[in-house]
XYZ file of C-alpha atoms in Angstrom:
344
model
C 54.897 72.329 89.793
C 52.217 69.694 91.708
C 55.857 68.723 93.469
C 56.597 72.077 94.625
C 53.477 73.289 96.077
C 52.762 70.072 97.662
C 56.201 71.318 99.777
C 54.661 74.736 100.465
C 51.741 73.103 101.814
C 53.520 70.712 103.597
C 55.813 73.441 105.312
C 52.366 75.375 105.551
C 51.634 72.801 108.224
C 54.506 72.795 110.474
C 55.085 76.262 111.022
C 53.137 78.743 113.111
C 53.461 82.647 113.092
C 54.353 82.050 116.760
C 57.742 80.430 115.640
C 59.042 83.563 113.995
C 57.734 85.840 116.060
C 61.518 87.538 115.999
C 62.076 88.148 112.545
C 62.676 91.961 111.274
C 60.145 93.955 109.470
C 59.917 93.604 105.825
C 62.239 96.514 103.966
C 59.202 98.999 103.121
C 61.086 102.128 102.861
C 60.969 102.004 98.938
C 63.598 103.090 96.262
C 61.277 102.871 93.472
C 58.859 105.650 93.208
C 56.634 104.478 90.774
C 53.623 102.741 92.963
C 55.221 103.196 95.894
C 51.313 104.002 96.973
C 49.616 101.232 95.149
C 47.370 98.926 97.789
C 49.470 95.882 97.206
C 52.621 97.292 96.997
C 54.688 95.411 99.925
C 52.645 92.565 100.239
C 52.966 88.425 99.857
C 50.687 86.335 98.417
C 50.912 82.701 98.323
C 49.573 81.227 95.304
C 47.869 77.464 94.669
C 47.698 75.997 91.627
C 43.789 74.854 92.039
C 42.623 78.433 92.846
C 42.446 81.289 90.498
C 42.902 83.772 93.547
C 45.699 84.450 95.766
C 46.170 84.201 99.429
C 47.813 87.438 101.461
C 50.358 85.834 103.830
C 51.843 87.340 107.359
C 55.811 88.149 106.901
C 56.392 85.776 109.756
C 54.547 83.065 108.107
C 56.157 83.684 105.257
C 59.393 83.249 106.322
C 58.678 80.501 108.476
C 57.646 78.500 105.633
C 60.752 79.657 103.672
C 62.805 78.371 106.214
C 61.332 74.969 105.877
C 62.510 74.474 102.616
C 65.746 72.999 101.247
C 65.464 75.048 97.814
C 64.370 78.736 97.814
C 64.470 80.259 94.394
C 63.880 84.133 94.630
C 63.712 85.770 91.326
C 63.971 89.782 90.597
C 63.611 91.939 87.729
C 67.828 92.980 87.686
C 67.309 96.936 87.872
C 64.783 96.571 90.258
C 66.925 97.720 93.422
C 63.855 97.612 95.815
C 63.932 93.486 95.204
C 67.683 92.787 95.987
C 66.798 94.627 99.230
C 63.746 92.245 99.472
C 66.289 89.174 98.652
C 68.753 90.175 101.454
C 65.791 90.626 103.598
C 64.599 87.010 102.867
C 68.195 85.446 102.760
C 69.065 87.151 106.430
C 65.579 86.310 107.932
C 65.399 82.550 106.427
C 68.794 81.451 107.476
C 68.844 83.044 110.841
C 65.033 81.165 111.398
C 66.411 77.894 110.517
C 69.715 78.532 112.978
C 66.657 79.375 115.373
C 64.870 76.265 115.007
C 67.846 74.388 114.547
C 66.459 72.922 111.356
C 70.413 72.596 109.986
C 73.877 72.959 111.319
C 75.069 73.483 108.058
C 75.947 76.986 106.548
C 73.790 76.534 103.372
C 74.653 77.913 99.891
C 73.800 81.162 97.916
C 73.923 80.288 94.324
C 74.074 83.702 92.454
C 73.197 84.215 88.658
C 75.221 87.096 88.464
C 78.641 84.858 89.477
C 79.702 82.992 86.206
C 81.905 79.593 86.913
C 84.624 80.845 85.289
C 84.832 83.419 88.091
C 85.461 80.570 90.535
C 89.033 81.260 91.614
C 87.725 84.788 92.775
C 85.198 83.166 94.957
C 87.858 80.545 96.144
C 90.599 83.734 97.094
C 87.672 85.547 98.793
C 86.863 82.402 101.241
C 90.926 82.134 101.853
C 90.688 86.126 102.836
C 87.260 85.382 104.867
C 89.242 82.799 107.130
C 92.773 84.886 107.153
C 92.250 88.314 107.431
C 92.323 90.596 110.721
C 88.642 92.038 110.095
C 85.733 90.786 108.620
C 85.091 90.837 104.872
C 83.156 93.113 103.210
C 80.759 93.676 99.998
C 83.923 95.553 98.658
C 86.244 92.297 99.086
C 84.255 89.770 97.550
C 83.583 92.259 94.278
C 87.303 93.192 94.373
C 88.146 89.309 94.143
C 85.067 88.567 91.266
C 86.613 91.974 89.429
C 82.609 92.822 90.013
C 82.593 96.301 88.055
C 83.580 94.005 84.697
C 80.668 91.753 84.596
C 78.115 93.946 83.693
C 75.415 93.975 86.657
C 75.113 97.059 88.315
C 77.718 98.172 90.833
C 75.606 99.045 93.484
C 72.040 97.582 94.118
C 73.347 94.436 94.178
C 75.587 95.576 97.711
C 72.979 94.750 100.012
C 72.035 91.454 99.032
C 75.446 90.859 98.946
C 76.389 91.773 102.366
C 73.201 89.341 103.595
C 74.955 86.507 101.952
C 78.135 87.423 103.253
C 77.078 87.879 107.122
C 74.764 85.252 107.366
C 77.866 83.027 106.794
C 76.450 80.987 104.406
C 78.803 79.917 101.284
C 78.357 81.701 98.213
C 78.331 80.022 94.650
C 78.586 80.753 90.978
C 75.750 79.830 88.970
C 75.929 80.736 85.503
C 77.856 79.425 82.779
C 81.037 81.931 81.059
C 79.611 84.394 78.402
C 81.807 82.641 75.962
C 80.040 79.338 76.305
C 76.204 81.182 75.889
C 77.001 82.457 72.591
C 78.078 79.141 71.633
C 75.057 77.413 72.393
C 72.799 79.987 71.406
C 74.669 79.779 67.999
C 75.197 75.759 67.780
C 72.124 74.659 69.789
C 72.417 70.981 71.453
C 76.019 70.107 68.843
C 77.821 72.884 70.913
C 77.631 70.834 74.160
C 78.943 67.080 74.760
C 76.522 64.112 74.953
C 77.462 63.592 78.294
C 77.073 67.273 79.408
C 73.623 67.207 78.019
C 72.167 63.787 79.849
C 74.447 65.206 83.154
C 71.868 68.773 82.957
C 69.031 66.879 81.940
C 69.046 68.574 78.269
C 68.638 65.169 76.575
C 64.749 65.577 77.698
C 62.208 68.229 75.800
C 60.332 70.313 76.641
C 56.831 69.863 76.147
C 55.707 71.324 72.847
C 53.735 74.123 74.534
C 56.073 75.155 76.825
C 58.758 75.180 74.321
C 56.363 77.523 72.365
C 56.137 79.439 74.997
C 59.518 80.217 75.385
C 59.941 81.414 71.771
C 57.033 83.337 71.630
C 58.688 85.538 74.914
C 61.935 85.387 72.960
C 60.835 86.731 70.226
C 58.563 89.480 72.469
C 61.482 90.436 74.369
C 63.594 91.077 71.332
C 61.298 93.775 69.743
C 61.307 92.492 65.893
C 64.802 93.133 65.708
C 66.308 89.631 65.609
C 65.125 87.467 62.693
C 63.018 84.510 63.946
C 65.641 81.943 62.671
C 67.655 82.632 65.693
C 65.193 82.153 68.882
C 65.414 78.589 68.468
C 69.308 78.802 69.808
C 68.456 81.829 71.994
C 65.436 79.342 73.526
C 68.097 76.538 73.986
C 71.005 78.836 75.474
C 68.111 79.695 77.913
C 67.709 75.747 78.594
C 71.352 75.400 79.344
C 71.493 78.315 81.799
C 68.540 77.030 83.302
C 69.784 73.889 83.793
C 73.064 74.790 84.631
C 72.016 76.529 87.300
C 69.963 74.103 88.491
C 72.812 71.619 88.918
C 74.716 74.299 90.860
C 71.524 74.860 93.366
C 71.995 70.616 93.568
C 75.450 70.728 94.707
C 74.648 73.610 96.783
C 71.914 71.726 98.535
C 73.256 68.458 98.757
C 76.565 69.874 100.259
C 75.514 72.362 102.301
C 71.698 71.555 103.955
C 69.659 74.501 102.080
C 70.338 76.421 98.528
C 68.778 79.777 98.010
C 69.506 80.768 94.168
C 69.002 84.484 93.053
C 68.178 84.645 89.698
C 65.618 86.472 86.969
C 61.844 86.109 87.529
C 62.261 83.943 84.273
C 64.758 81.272 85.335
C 62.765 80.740 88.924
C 59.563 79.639 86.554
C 57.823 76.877 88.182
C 56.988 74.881 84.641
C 60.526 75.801 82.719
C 62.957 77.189 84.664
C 65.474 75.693 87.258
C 62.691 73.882 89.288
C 61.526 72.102 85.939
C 65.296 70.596 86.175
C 65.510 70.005 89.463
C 62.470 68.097 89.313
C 64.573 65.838 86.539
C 67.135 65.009 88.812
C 67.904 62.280 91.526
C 67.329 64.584 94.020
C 64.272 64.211 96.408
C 63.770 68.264 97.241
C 61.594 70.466 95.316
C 62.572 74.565 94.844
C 60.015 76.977 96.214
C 59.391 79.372 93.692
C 59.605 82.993 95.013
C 58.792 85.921 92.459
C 59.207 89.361 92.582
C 57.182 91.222 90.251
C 55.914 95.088 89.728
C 52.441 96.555 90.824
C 50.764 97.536 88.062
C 48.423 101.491 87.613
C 44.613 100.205 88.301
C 45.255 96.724 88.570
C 45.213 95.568 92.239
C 43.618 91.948 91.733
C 47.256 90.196 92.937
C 46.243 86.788 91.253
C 46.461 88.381 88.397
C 50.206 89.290 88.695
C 51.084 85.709 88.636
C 53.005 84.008 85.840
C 51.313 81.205 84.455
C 51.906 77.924 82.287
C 50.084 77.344 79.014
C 47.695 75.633 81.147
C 46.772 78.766 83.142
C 48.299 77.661 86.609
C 49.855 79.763 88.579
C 54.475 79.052 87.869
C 55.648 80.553 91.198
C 54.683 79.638 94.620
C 54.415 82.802 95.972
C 54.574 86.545 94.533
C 55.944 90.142 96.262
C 54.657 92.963 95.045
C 57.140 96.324 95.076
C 57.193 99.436 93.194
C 58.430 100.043 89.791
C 61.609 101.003 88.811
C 61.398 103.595 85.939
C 63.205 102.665 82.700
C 62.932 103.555 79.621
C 60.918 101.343 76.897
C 63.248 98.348 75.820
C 62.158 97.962 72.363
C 63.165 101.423 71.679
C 66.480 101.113 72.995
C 66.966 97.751 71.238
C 65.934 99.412 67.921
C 68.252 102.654 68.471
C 70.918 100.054 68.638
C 70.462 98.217 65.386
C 67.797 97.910 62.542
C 65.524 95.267 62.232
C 66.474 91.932 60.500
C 63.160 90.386 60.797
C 62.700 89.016 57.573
């Protein structure tokens, strides 16, 4: 975490408002309709892990500074359609500042959570049809080629963060692991995966104790009762290996390509145990700037507040975007409709 905002206030430095003085307005014109009047609604905050408060910053700062970095990680809630139209907004603004400043003339890479590995020849055919066809390829190509309405994310809110990625010509990754190989883990643990896979994703190094606990006790939250406690500790560790694989994918992206923005779950972008905590293991020199989108809250407009934090009580993002709610209806109720309790 010290790694990572020691970047932000590096980049901090180095950038004035005056350098992105050409960057688009942030997308205001909400989806969401839930808060779409709360006081911080729309606003970024930069957050420092010595202060208890948080600091408002300008869009143009903001994406000055983002463009700075050689690892963005910008995490969403998934049905929140308001923040893929904040990602595409940061992915089109970002990349075109660094082409601006010429900070790289390489295309960079858009490591997605929602593209599994074993979806890779669909992402291959879609880059042969990018170079070969007579018009330029659209959101509907590249979901035709990933068979996109059989993965399970939603078929449309993802369309306009995908067209950012697709127009700002940067190359577009898989992430995640295959279903098939998640169940596994969560079912084996550390035996369903090769000696050498685990030192490779850094899985041959704990956690520490409290942020281990951590991660079961949100495990076991998020799962409503339903799920007997004997089975978070594989759920915990099928989270480690998706964190970590996706971590080595944001690596390859980087190191091939100049910058890797990932899009992933508020959850994997965690500062002290998500993808950053493994890129922080590895032989690579760059630290991920930790990006979260999370949901205003009724009465509660103290933004510091919003911030996720590590058993220690400092702040696990670097900076926080505050949008409207999307209306859903209470997890743990659905979960239990679904199937009884086996808590024992």
């Amino acid at each position: 975490m010290a790694c990572a905002l020691s970047v932000v206030a590096w980049i901090g430095l180095g950038f004035t408002t005056a350098q992105a003085q050409s960057i688009s307005a942030p997308p205001v014109n909400w989806i969401s309709q839930d808060g779409r009047n709360h006081p911080l609604a729309g606003k970024i905050y930069r957050l420092d892990a010595n202060a208890a408060s948080a600091t408002q910053i300008e869009p143009q700062d903001f994406i000055a500074q983002l463009s700075a970095a050689p690892i963005i990680g910008l995490g969403e809630i998934h049905d929140n359609a308001d923040h893929h139209i904040w990602q595409a907004w940061i992915v089109r603004e970002t990349i075109a500042e660094r082409k601006r400043n010429a900070l790289s003339m390489q295309r960079g890479a858009i490591v997605f959570e929602q593209i599994r590995t074993d979806q890779q020849a669909g992402l291959d055919a879609f880059a042969r049809y990018q170079t070969s066809a007579a018009r330029i390829a659209t959101v509907a190509d590249l979901k035709k080629f990933l068979d996109w309405e059989q993965s399970g994310w939603d078929n449309k809110i993802y369309d306009p963060l995908l067209d950012a990625a697709i127009l700002s010509g940067a190359v577009v990754m898989a992430g995640d692991v295959p279903r098939a190989t998640i169940r596994k883990v969560a079912r084996e643990g550390q035996s369903a995966l090769s000696d050498d896979e685990r030192t490779r994703l850094h899985l041959d190094r704990p956690l520490e104790d409290k942020l281990n606990e951590a991660s079961l006790s949100e495990i076991e939250t998020a799962h409503c009762g339903v799920m007997p406690k004997s089975a978070f500790g594989g759920m915990a560790y099928a989270q480690r290996y998706r964190d970590a694989s996706l971590a080595d994918a944001v690596i390859r992206g980087v190191d091939a390509h100049g910058v890797a923005i990932l899009i992933a779950g508020t959850g994997h972008v965690r500062s002290d145990r998500g993808v950053p905590w493994y890129i922080r293991q590895s032989d690579t020199n760059k630290a991920m700037i930790s990006v979260m989108m999370v949901e205003v809250e009724d009465g509660n407009a103290e933004p510091a507040s919003y911030a996720p934090r590590d058993p220690g009580g400092r702040p696990a993002a670097d900076y926080l975007i505050l949008t409207p709610r999307t209306v859903r209806p209470d997890p743990c109720e659905t979960m239990r409709a679904k199937m009884p309790s086996t808590k024992p």
